[in-house]
Coordinates of C-alpha atoms in Angstrom, one line a residue:
M236 CA 0.3 0.0 0.0
Q237 CA 1.4 3.3 -0.9
R238 CA 1.8 6.2 1.2
P239 CA -0.8 8.8 0.5
H240 CA 0.5 12.5 -0.8
R241 CA -0.7 15.4 0.9
S242 CA -2.3 16.8 -2.0
S243 CA -4.3 13.5 -2.8
V244 CA -5.6 13.2 0.8
R245 CA -9.6 13.1 1.1
R246 CA -12.2 13.5 3.6
I247 CA -15.5 11.5 4.0
G248 CA -17.4 12.8 6.7
P249 CA -15.0 12.5 10.0
Y250 CA -12.7 10.1 8.0
T251 CA -9.5 10.5 6.4
V252 CA -9.2 8.0 3.3
I253 CA -6.2 5.8 3.4
T254 CA -6.6 3.7 0.2
R255 CA -9.5 1.8 -1.6
L256 CA -9.9 -1.6 -0.7
D257 CA -10.8 -2.9 -4.3
P258 CA -8.8 -2.9 -7.1
T259 CA -10.2 -0.9 -10.1
G260 CA -9.6 -1.3 -14.2
A261 CA -10.5 -3.9 -17.0
G262 CA -11.3 -7.1 -15.9
T263 CA -12.0 -6.6 -12.0
M264 CA -15.0 -7.7 -10.5
P265 CA -18.0 -5.7 -10.1
V266 CA -18.4 -4.2 -6.3
P267 CA -21.8 -2.1 -5.7
E268 CA -20.4 -0.1 -3.2
R269 CA -17.0 2.0 -3.0
R270 CA -15.2 0.7 -0.1
H271 CA -12.3 2.7 1.4
I272 CA -9.8 2.2 4.1
A273 CA -10.1 5.2 6.4
R274 CA -9.0 6.8 9.8
T275 CA -10.1 9.5 12.5
A276 CA -8.0 12.6 12.1
D277 CA -6.4 11.9 15.4
G278 CA -5.3 8.3 14.3
E279 CA -7.5 6.6 16.8
R280 CA -10.0 4.5 14.9
T281 CA -9.6 2.8 11.4
V282 CA -12.6 1.7 9.5
L283 CA -14.0 0.1 6.5
L284 CA -15.9 2.8 4.7
S285 CA -18.2 2.5 2.0
T286 CA -20.0 5.1 -0.5
P287 CA -22.6 4.4 -3.1
L288 CA -21.6 4.5 -6.9
D289 CA -22.4 6.9 -9.3
G290 CA -26.3 6.6 -9.9
T291 CA -27.1 4.4 -6.8
D292 CA -29.7 6.3 -4.9
P293 CA -28.1 7.7 -1.8
E294 CA -31.0 7.6 0.4
R295 CA -31.8 3.9 -0.3
F296 CA -28.1 3.1 0.2
L297 CA -28.6 4.7 3.6
V298 CA -31.7 2.7 4.3
E299 CA -30.0 -0.4 3.6
A300 CA -27.1 0.4 5.7
R301 CA -29.1 1.1 8.5
T302 CA -30.7 -2.4 8.3
A303 CA -26.9 -3.6 8.2
Q304 CA -26.3 -2.0 11.7
T305 CA -28.5 -5.1 13.2
P306 CA -26.1 -7.8 14.1
L307 CA -26.6 -10.9 11.9
G308 CA -24.2 -13.5 13.3
P309 CA -20.0 -13.3 13.1
W310 CA -19.7 -13.5 9.3
F311 CA -21.5 -10.2 8.8
S312 CA -19.5 -7.1 8.8
T313 CA -21.9 -5.0 10.8
V314 CA -22.4 -1.4 9.9
T315 CA -21.5 0.8 13.1
E316 CA -22.3 4.1 12.0
C317 CA -24.1 5.8 9.1
S318 CA -23.6 9.6 7.9
P319 CA -26.1 12.2 8.9
A320 CA -29.3 13.4 6.8
G321 CA -28.5 16.1 4.5
G322 CA -25.0 15.3 3.5
P323 CA -23.0 12.9 1.3
A324 CA -24.2 9.1 2.1
W325 CA -21.6 6.7 3.7
C326 CA -21.6 4.2 6.2
A327 CA -18.4 2.6 8.1
R328 CA -17.7 -0.8 9.9
P329 CA -14.8 -1.5 12.0
Y330 CA -11.6 -2.1 10.3
E331 CA -9.9 -5.8 10.3
P332 CA -7.5 -6.7 8.0
A333 CA -9.2 -8.3 5.1
V334 CA -9.4 -8.7 1.1
P335 CA -11.9 -9.4 -1.2
L336 CA -12.6 -12.6 -2.1
P337 CA -11.4 -12.1 -6.0
T338 CA -8.3 -10.6 -4.6
A339 CA -7.7 -13.8 -2.5
L340 CA -8.2 -15.8 -5.5
A341 CA -5.6 -13.8 -7.1
V342 CA -3.0 -13.7 -4.4
N343 CA -3.2 -17.5 -4.2
G344 CA -2.8 -17.8 -7.9
G345 CA -6.1 -19.6 -8.3
P346 CA -9.0 -21.0 -6.8
L347 CA -9.1 -21.8 -2.8
P348 CA -8.0 -25.5 -2.0
D349 CA -10.8 -27.4 -0.6
D350 CA -10.3 -27.4 3.1
A351 CA -10.9 -23.4 2.7
L352 CA -13.7 -23.8 0.1
R353 CA -15.4 -26.0 2.6
A354 CA -14.8 -23.6 5.4
L355 CA -15.9 -20.9 3.2
A356 CA -19.0 -22.8 2.3
I357 CA -20.2 -23.7 5.8
S358 CA -19.7 -20.0 7.1
L359 CA -21.6 -18.2 4.0
S360 CA -24.2 -20.8 4.5
E361 CA -24.5 -20.0 8.4
A362 CA -24.6 -16.2 7.5
L363 CA -27.7 -16.8 5.3
V364 CA -29.3 -19.3 7.9
S365 CA -29.1 -16.4 10.5
A366 CA -30.3 -13.7 8.3
H367 CA -33.2 -15.6 7.1
T368 CA -34.5 -16.9 10.3
A369 CA -34.2 -13.0 11.6
G370 CA -36.6 -12.3 8.4
V371 CA -34.0 -10.5 6.5
T372 CA -33.0 -11.0 2.8
H373 CA -29.4 -9.7 2.1
A374 CA -29.9 -9.2 -1.6
G375 CA -26.1 -8.2 -2.2
L376 CA -24.2 -11.5 -2.2
S377 CA -21.6 -12.0 -4.8
P378 CA -17.8 -12.7 -4.6
A379 CA -16.7 -8.8 -4.1
A380 CA -19.1 -8.6 -1.4
V381 CA -17.5 -11.2 0.5
L382 CA -14.4 -10.5 2.4
I383 CA -11.6 -12.7 3.7
A384 CA -10.2 -12.1 7.3
G385 CA -7.8 -14.1 9.3
D386 CA -10.6 -16.2 10.7
G387 CA -13.1 -16.3 8.0
P388 CA -15.6 -14.2 5.6
R389 CA -17.3 -11.1 6.3
V390 CA -20.2 -10.6 4.1
T391 CA -20.6 -6.8 2.9
C392 CA -22.8 -4.9 0.3
F393 CA -26.0 -5.4 2.4
G394 CA -29.3 -4.7 0.1
A395 CA -27.1 -3.9 -3.1
A396 CA -29.6 -5.0 -5.5
R397 CA -32.5 -3.0 -3.7
A398 CA -29.9 0.0 -3.7
A399 CA -29.6 -0.4 -7.2
S400 CA -33.3 0.1 -8.4
P401 CA -36.6 -0.2 -6.8
D402 CA -38.6 -3.4 -7.2
G403 CA -40.6 -3.6 -10.7
V404 CA -37.6 -2.1 -12.4
A405 CA -35.2 -4.6 -14.1
R406 CA -31.5 -4.7 -12.4
S407 CA -29.9 -6.8 -15.1
G408 CA -26.7 -4.7 -16.2
L409 CA -27.0 -2.0 -13.7
P410 CA -23.3 -0.8 -12.5
G411 CA -21.8 -2.7 -9.7
L412 CA -24.2 -6.1 -9.9
E413 CA -22.3 -8.9 -10.8
P414 CA -24.7 -10.7 -13.3
G415 CA -23.7 -14.1 -12.5
S416 CA -24.5 -13.8 -8.9
L417 CA -27.8 -12.1 -9.6
A418 CA -30.9 -14.5 -9.2
P419 CA -33.2 -13.9 -12.6
E420 CA -36.3 -13.1 -10.8
Q421 CA -34.0 -10.1 -9.2
A422 CA -32.7 -9.5 -12.6
A423 CA -36.3 -8.9 -13.9
G424 CA -36.9 -6.4 -10.9
G425 CA -38.5 -8.8 -8.6
R426 CA -38.4 -8.3 -4.8
P427 CA -35.5 -9.8 -3.4
R428 CA -36.3 -13.0 -1.2
P429 CA -34.3 -15.7 0.4
P430 CA -34.2 -18.1 -2.6
G431 CA -32.3 -15.1 -4.3
D432 CA -29.7 -15.2 -1.5
V433 CA -29.3 -19.1 -2.0
Y434 CA -28.6 -18.5 -5.8
A435 CA -26.1 -15.9 -4.9
L436 CA -24.5 -18.1 -2.7
G437 CA -24.2 -21.1 -5.6
A438 CA -22.4 -18.4 -7.5
V439 CA -19.7 -17.4 -4.9
L440 CA -19.2 -20.8 -4.0
S441 CA -18.4 -21.4 -7.8
Y442 CA -16.2 -18.6 -8.1
A443 CA -14.3 -19.7 -5.3
A444 CA -13.8 -22.9 -6.6
T445 CA -13.5 -22.2 -10.0
G446 CA -12.6 -18.4 -10.7
H447 CA -16.0 -17.7 -12.1
T448 CA -19.6 -17.7 -11.2
V449 CA -21.4 -19.7 -14.1
P450 CA -19.6 -22.9 -13.9
D451 CA -19.5 -26.4 -15.9
R452 CA -20.5 -29.1 -13.4
E453 CA -17.8 -31.2 -14.4
E454 CA -15.0 -28.4 -13.1
L455 CA -16.4 -28.3 -9.8
P456 CA -15.0 -30.3 -6.8
V457 CA -17.1 -33.1 -5.6
L458 CA -17.9 -31.2 -2.6
L459 CA -19.7 -28.5 -4.5
R460 CA -20.7 -30.8 -7.7
S461 CA -24.6 -31.2 -6.5
L462 CA -24.9 -28.1 -4.2
V463 CA -23.8 -25.3 -6.6
P464 CA -26.0 -26.2 -9.4
A465 CA -29.3 -26.9 -7.5
C466 CA -28.6 -23.2 -5.9
L467 CA -28.2 -21.9 -9.3
A468 CA -31.7 -23.3 -10.3
R469 CA -33.5 -20.8 -12.6
D470 CA -36.7 -21.7 -10.6
P471 CA -36.6 -20.1 -7.2
A472 CA -38.8 -22.7 -5.7
A473 CA -36.2 -25.5 -7.0
R474 CA -33.6 -24.1 -4.9
P475 CA -32.6 -25.3 -1.5
R476 CA -32.7 -23.5 1.6
A477 CA -29.6 -22.3 3.2
A478 CA -30.5 -24.6 5.9
D479 CA -30.3 -27.4 3.5
V480 CA -27.1 -26.2 2.0
L481 CA -25.7 -26.1 5.5
H482 CA -26.6 -29.4 6.4
A483 CA -25.4 -31.3 3.1
L484 CA -22.1 -29.8 4.0
S485 CA -21.7 -32.2 7.0
P486 CA -19.7 -35.3 6.1
S487 CA -22.3 -37.2 8.3
A488 CA -25.8 -35.5 7.0
A489 CA -26.7 -38.9 6.0
D490 CA -27.1 -40.2 9.7
G491 CA -29.3 -37.4 10.5
S492 CA -26.4 -35.4 12.6
P493 CA -26.7 -31.8 13.3
P494 CA -25.0 -29.5 10.6
P495 CA -21.6 -28.4 11.3
T496 CA -20.1 -25.1 12.1
A497 CA -17.1 -23.3 10.7
V498 CA -15.1 -24.2 13.7
D499 CA -15.5 -27.9 12.9
V500 CA -13.4 -27.6 10.0
G501 CA -10.1 -28.6 10.1
T502 CA -7.9 -27.7 13.4
G503 CA -10.7 -25.1 14.4
T504 CA -9.3 -22.1 12.9
F505 CA -10.1 -20.8 9.3
P506 CA -7.9 -22.9 6.7
L507 CA -6.3 -19.8 4.6
P508 CA -3.5 -20.5 2.0
G509 CA -0.5 -19.2 3.1
R510 CA -0.3 -16.6 0.4
V511 CA -3.7 -15.0 1.5
V512 CA -2.2 -15.1 5.1
A513 CA 0.6 -13.2 3.8
A514 CA -1.5 -10.5 1.9
L515 CA -3.5 -10.0 5.0
A516 CA -0.1 -9.4 7.2
R517 CA 1.3 -7.1 4.7
Q518 CA -2.1 -5.3 4.7
S519 CA -2.0 -4.6 8.5
A520 CA 1.7 -3.9 8.7
A521 CA 1.4 -1.1 5.8
L522 CA -1.4 0.0 8.0
L523 CA 0.3 0.2 11.3
A524 CA 3.4 1.9 9.9
L525 CA 1.4 4.6 7.9
D526 CA 1.8 8.1 9.4
L527 CA -1.2 9.6 7.6
P528 CA -0.8 13.5 6.5
L529 CA -3.6 15.4 7.7
P530 CA -5.5 17.6 5.1
T531 CA -4.6 21.1 4.7
G532 CA -6.6 23.1 7.4
S533 CA -7.4 19.9 9.4

């Protein structure tokens, strides 16, 4: 991470932007919001700061951000602060070293290995079970919405489909929405519902396993060869529930045992590839070493 020049330092609300979290340029995965690592002027707090994309309704962005202030379990990145009414829209979450899933695959040099893939599948399924049990549809799950931290994923971009356009308006092709992760009924403008989250889950797991969201069945690992196509069924009624996906990931599902949890995997820690662990360490070290210049007049 490069140290920012004084002339480039930018403020968003009470925060000074350090760097963007997501890479930009041709070929990068669509992200439905701009995400920055930012810090208070006194240097005491570092946050993950999100702002809406151009063309997104900032009021709806804030509605979704305020809903995301409700804790829904450890795999969600809970919003802790939103911009006041009348000013530019933003929301903040506590910072922890994390990289978007596409970045994790890039630094790893390819898809995740089976142990990390299984842990990711269990964690994301747990997250959706928690949300759906609470009566909440995420409506924004995609590869870029998933951040990989040292102890597992963090789901962001809550309500991205709802913020992109209101129900009844086609969402296909809108900026920031990854087409392979958008359920057909949502792309057509339908109200987001839990089966759409399950469709997105299938797309994310396909991406983590193969590098793209629309797989051929044969290229999927055995763990996902039945689950992912079921999640990606075009008919919402044909998709499994998130709880069904979670239970199917249990090696003893056939004997009626309860579903696994992410800490059941491996040694009880999230089994990230070494190159991803190193990327998280570099990000953390760069931020700790950074002496951020304050904007002129601060």
